[in-house]
C-alpha positions as a printed NumPy array, in Angstrom:
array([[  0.   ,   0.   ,   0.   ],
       [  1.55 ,   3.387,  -1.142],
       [  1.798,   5.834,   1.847],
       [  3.1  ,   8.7  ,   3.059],
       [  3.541,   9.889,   7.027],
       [  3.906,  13.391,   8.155],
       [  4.783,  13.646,  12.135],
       [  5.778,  17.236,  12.216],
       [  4.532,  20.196,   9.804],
       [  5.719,  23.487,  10.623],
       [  5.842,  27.205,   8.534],
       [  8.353,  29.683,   9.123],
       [  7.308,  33.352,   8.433],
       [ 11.091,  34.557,   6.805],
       [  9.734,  37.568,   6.767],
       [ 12.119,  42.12 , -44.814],
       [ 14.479,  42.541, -48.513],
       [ 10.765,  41.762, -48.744],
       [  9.207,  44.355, -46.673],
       [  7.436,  43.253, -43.6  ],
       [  3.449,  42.745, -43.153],
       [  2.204,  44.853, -40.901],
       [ -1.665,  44.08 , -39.144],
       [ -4.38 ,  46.468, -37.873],
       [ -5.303,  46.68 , -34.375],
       [ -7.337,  43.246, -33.063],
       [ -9.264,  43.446, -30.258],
       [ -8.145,  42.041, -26.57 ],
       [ -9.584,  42.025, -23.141],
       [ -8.88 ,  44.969, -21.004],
       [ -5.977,  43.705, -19.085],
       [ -3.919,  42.285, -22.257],
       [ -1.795,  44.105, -24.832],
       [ -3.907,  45.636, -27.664],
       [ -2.421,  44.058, -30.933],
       [ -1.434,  46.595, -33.111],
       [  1.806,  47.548, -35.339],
       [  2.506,  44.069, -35.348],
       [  4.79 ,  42.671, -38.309],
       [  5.854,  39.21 , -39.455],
       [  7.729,  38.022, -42.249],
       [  9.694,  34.19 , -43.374],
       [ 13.281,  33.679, -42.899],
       [ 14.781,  33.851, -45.737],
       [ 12.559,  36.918, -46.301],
       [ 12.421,  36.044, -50.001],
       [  9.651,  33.763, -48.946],
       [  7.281,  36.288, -47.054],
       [  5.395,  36.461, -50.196],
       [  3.624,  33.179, -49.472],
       [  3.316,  34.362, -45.723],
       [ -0.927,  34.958, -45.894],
       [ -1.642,  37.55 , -42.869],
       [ -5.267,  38.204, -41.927],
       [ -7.034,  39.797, -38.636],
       [ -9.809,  38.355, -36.854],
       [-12.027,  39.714, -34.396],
       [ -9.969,  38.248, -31.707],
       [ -6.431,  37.416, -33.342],
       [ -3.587,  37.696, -35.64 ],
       [ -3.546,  34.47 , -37.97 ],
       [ -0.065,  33.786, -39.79 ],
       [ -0.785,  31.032, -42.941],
       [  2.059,  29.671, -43.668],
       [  1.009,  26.286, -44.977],
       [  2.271,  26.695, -48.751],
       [  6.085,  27.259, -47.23 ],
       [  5.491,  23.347, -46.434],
       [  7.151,  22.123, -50.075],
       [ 10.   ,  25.087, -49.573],
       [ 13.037,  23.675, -48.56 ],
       [ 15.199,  26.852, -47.524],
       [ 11.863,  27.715, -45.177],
       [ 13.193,  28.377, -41.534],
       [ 10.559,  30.031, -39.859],
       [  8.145,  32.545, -39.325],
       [  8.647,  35.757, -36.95 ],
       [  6.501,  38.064, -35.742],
       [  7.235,  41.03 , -33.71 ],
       [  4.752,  42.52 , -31.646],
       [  5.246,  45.941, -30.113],
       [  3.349,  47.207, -26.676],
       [  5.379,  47.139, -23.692],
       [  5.932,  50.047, -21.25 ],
       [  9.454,  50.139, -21.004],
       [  9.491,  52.982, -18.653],
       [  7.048,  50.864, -16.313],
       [  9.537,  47.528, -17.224],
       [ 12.988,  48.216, -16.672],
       [ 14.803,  46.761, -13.654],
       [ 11.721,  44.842, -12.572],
       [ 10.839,  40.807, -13.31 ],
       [  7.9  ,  40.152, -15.197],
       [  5.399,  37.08 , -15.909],
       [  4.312,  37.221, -19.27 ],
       [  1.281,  34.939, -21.148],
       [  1.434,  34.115, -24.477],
       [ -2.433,  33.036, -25.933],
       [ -1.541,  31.148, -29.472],
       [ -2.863,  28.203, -31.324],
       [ -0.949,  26.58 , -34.051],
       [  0.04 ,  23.377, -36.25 ],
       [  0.818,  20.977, -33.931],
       [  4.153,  20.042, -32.614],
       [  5.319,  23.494, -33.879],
       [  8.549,  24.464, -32.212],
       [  8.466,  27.673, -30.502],
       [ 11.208,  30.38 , -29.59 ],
       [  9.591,  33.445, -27.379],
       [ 12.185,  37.021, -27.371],
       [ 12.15 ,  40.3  , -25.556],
       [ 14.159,  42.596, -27.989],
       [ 15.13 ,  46.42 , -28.535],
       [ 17.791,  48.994, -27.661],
       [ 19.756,  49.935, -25.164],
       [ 21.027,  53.292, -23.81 ],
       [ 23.36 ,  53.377, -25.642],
       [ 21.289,  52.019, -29.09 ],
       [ 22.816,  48.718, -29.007],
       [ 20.772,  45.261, -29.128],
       [ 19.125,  43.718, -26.541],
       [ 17.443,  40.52 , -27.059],
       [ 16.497,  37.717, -23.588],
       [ 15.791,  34.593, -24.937],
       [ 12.483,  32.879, -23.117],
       [ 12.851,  29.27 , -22.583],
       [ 13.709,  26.821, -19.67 ],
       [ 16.269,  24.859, -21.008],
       [ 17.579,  23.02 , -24.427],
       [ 16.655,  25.526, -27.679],
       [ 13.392,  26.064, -27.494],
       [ 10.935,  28.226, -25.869],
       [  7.818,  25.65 , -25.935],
       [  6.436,  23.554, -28.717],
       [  2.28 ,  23.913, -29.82 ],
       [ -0.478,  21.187, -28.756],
       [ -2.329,  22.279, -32.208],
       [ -5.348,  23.992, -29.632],
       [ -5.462,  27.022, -28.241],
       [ -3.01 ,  27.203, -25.353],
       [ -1.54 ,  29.65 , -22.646],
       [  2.447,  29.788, -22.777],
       [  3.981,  31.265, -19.56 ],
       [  7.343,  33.327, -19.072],
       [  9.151,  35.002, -16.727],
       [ 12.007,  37.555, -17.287],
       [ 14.366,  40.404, -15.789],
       [ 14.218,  43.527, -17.627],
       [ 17.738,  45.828, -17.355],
       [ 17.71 ,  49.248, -16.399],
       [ 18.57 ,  51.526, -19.624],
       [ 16.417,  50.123, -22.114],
       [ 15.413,  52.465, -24.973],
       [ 12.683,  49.936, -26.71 ],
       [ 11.639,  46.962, -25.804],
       [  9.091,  44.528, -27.976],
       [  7.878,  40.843, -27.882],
       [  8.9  ,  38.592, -30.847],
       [  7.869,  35.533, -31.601],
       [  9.404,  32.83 , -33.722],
       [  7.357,  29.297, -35.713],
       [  9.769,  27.315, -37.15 ],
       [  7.314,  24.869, -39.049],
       [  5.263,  25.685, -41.805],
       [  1.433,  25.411, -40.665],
       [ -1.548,  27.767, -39.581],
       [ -0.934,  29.838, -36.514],
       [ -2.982,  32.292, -34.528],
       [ -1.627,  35.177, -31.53 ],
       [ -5.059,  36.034, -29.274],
       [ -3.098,  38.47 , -26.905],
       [  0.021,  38.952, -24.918],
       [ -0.563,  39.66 , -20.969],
       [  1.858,  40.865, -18.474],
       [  2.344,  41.24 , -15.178],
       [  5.292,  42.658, -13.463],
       [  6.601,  42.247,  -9.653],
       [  6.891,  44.964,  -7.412],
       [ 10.122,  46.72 ,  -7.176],
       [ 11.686,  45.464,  -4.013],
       [ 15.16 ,  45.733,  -2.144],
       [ 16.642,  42.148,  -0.949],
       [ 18.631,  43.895,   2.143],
       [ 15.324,  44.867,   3.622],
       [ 14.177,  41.429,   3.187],
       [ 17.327,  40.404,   5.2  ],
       [ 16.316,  42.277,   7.913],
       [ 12.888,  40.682,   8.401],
       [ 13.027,  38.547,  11.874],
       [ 11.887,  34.906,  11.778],
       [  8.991,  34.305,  13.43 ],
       [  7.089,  30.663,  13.846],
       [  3.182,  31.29 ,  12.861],
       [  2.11 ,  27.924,  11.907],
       [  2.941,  24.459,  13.669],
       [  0.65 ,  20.944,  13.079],
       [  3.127,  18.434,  15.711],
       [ -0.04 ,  15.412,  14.165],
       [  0.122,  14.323,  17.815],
       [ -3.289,  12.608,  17.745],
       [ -4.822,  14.995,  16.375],
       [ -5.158,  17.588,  13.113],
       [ -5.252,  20.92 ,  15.354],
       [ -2.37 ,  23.224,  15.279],
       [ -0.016,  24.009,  18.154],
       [  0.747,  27.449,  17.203],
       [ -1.424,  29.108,  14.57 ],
       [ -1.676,  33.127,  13.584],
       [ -4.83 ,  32.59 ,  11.803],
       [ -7.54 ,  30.043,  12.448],
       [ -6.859,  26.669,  13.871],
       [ -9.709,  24.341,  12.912],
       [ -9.696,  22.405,   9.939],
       [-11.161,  23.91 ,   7.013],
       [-11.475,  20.129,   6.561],
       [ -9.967,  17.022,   7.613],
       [-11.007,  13.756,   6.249],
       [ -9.694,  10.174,   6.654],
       [ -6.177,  10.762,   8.553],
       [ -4.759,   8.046,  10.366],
       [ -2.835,   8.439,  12.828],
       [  0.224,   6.184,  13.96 ],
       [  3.551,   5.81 ,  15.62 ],
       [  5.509,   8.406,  13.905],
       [  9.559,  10.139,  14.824],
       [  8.472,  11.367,  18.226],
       [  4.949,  11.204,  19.398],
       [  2.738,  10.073,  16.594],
       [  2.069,  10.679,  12.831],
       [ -0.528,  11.32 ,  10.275],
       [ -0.719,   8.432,   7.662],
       [ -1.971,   9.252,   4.351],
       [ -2.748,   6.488,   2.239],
       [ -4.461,   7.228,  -1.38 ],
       [ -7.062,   3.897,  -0.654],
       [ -8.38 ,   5.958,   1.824],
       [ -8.346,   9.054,  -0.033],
       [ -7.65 ,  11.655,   2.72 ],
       [ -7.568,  15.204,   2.885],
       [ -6.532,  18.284,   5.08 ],
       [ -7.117,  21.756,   4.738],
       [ -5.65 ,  24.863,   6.914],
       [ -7.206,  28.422,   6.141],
       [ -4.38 ,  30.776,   4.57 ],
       [ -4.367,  33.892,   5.982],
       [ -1.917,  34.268,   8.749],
       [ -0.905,  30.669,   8.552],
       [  0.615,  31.074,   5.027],
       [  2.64 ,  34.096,   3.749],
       [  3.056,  33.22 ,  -0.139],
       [  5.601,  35.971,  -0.637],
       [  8.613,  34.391,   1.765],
       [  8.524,  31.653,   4.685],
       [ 10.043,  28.04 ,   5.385],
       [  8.054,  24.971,   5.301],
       [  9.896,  21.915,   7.538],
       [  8.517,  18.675,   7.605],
       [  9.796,  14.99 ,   8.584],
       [  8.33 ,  12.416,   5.62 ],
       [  8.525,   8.649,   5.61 ],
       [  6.888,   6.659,   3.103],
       [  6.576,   5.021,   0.145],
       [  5.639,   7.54 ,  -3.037],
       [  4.754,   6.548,  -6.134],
       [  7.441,   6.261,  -9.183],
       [  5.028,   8.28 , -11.018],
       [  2.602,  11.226, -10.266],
       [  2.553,  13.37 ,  -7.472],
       [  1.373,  13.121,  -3.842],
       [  0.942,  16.423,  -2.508],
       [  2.547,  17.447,   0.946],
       [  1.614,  21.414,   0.756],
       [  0.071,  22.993,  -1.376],
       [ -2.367,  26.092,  -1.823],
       [ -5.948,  26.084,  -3.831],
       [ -4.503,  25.727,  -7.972],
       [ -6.233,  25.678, -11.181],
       [ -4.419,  23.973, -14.505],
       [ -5.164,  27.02 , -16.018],
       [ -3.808,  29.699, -13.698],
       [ -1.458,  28.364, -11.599],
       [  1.844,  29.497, -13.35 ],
       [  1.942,  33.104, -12.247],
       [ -0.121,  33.178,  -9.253],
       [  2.619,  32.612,  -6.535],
       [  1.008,  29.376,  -5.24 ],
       [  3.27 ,  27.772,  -3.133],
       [  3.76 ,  24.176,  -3.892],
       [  6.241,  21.226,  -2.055],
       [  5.196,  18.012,  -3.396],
       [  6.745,  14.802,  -4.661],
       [  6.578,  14.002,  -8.429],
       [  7.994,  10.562,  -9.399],
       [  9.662,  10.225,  -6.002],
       [ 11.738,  13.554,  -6.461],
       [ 10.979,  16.311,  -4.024],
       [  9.948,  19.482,  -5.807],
       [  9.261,  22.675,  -4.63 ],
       [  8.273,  26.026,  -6.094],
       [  5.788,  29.341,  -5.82 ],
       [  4.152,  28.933,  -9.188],
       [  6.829,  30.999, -10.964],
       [  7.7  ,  30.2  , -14.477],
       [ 11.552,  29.758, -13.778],
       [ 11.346,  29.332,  -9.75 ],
       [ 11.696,  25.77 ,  -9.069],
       [ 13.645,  23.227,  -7.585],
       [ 13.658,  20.072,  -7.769],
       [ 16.05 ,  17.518,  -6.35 ],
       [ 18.492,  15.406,  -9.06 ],
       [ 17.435,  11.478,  -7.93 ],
       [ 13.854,  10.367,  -6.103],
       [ 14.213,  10.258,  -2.879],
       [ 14.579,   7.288,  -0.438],
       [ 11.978,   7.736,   2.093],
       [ 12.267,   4.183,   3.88 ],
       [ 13.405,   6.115,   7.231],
       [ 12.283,   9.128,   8.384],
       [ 13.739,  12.213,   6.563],
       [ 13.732,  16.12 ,   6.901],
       [ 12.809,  18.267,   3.973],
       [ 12.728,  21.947,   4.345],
       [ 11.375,  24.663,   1.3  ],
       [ 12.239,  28.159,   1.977],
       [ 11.496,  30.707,  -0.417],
       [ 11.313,  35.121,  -0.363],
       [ 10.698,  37.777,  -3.378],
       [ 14.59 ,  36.949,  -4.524],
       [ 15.152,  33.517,  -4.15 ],
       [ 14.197,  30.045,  -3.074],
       [ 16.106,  26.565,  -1.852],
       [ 14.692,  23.245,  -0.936],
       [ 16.861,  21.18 ,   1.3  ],
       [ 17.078,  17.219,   2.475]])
């Protein structure tokens, strides 16, 4: 039977030579980028020609399907323009891409423009190996994060399809973090606001915000480290939930926890983690420490803030894992 035990859970408060095509303005919800100005040609350019551009109501469509039998075809950009750069510079971002395209279509996702000094900037968006993301063929939401440098002069998305196919841009969304200053972070004092020993029971020792259950089902309880432990089994499907507020700062704290168990090689079994949605969850700053094919994994729902550890881990005896996370960084530890 695959469980999991928890005996102690405890939160830390840490304190173109072809010329380019250019579209008219498409409409977009009120808290997404108009699309206007935008431009897209082929590389080579000589090929932009069989590039067919049209507007809908809702998007930019790129028709590339008769570059399929051209053999020099590389791929398609497009660059949109649209971002404050005043209201960017020296401040991280999340950014949503909303696109649908031919399926399995590689992806590469850029930030480019000028400098102070008129030079080029361009930040590559991607998480590793050469691409940004690769299209499911439906409409889809593509997330990014990024660090924009003081001094920039201009500053637009661009967006690169390097297969020939049908492809359509619904909007461009972002969101930038506050500006904040790490040594006044440092100076926060630690302070323990949360502390579940599972001594019997499913109330919390030491809680800042309210101590019953939002709800508790089907938690055993057994000899655990010291005192006993909850046992969560998935037969018996069980589930515990803790109000947030007060117990939970999502912006910085330290979650420590002794685990013994057996996961599964494959899936997840959640440890903590806050209300999610498929949809929504990169971006929000959910926190989330959870076990996916027996490797811990830990991150706030950021689209580059994750870690995760290199080889499952052997849970057989009991084992400490601590996630501790602020505005500037974050570190999981076994």
């Amino acid at each position: 039977m695959k469980k999991i035990l928890f005996p102690i859970l405890t939160f830390l408060f840490l304190s173109l030579a072809v010329p380019s095509e250019c579209f008219p303005q498409v409409q977009t919800p009120d808290d997404w980028t108009t699309l206007k100005d935008a431009k897209a040609w082929t590389i080579p350019r000589e090929h932009t020609r069989l590039l067919k551009i049209s507007t809908g109501k809702e998007f930019i469509q790129l028709d590339a399907s008769a570059l399929s039998q051209t053999p020099a075809f590389s791929n398609i950009q497009l660059n949109v323009p649209g971002i404050d750069v005043k209201s960017a510079e020296n401040r991280t971002f999340f950014f949503t891409l909303d696109v649908e395209g031919t399926k399995d279509t590689p992806v590469n996702v850029y930030l480019e423009g000028r400098n102070s000094d008129g030079k080029f900037l361009a930040v590559h968006l991607k998480r590793g190996g050469r691409f940004s993301g690769t299209l499911s063929g439906k409409r889809q939401k593509m997330f990014f994060q990024a660090f924009i440098p003081k001094g920039v002069q201009e500053l637009h998305w661009r967006f690169d399809f390097f297969k020939a196919g049908v492809f359509r841009l619904y909007g461009v969304k972002t969101r930038f973090l506050p500006t904040q200053d790490p040594t006044e972070e440092m100076k926060r004092k630690p302070e323990l606001i949360f502390h579940l020993p599972f001594d019997g029971n499913t109330e919390p020792k030491t809680a800042f915000g309210e101590k019953k259950p939002l709800e508790s089902r089907n938690v055993d309880f057994v000899p655990g480290l010291s005192g006993q432990a909850a046992n969560f089994t998935r037969k018996r499907s069980p589930a515990l939930r803790y109000a947030l507020e007060k117990n939970l700062d999502p912006q910085r704290g330290t979650i420590s926890v002794w685990v013994k168990g057996t996961p599964t090689d494959a899936g997840w079994r959640t440890m903590l983690t806050m209300p999610w949605n498929m949809e929504t969850r990169i971006g929000s700053g959910a926190v989330w420490f959870w076990l996916w094919c027996g490797k811990l994994r830990c991150d706030t729902s950021d689209v580059m803030d994750q870690s995760i550890t290199s080889v499952p881990l052997d849970l057989e005896e009991w084992t400490h894992l601590v996630f501790t996370w602020n505005p500037f960084q974050m570190r999981a530890f076994v």
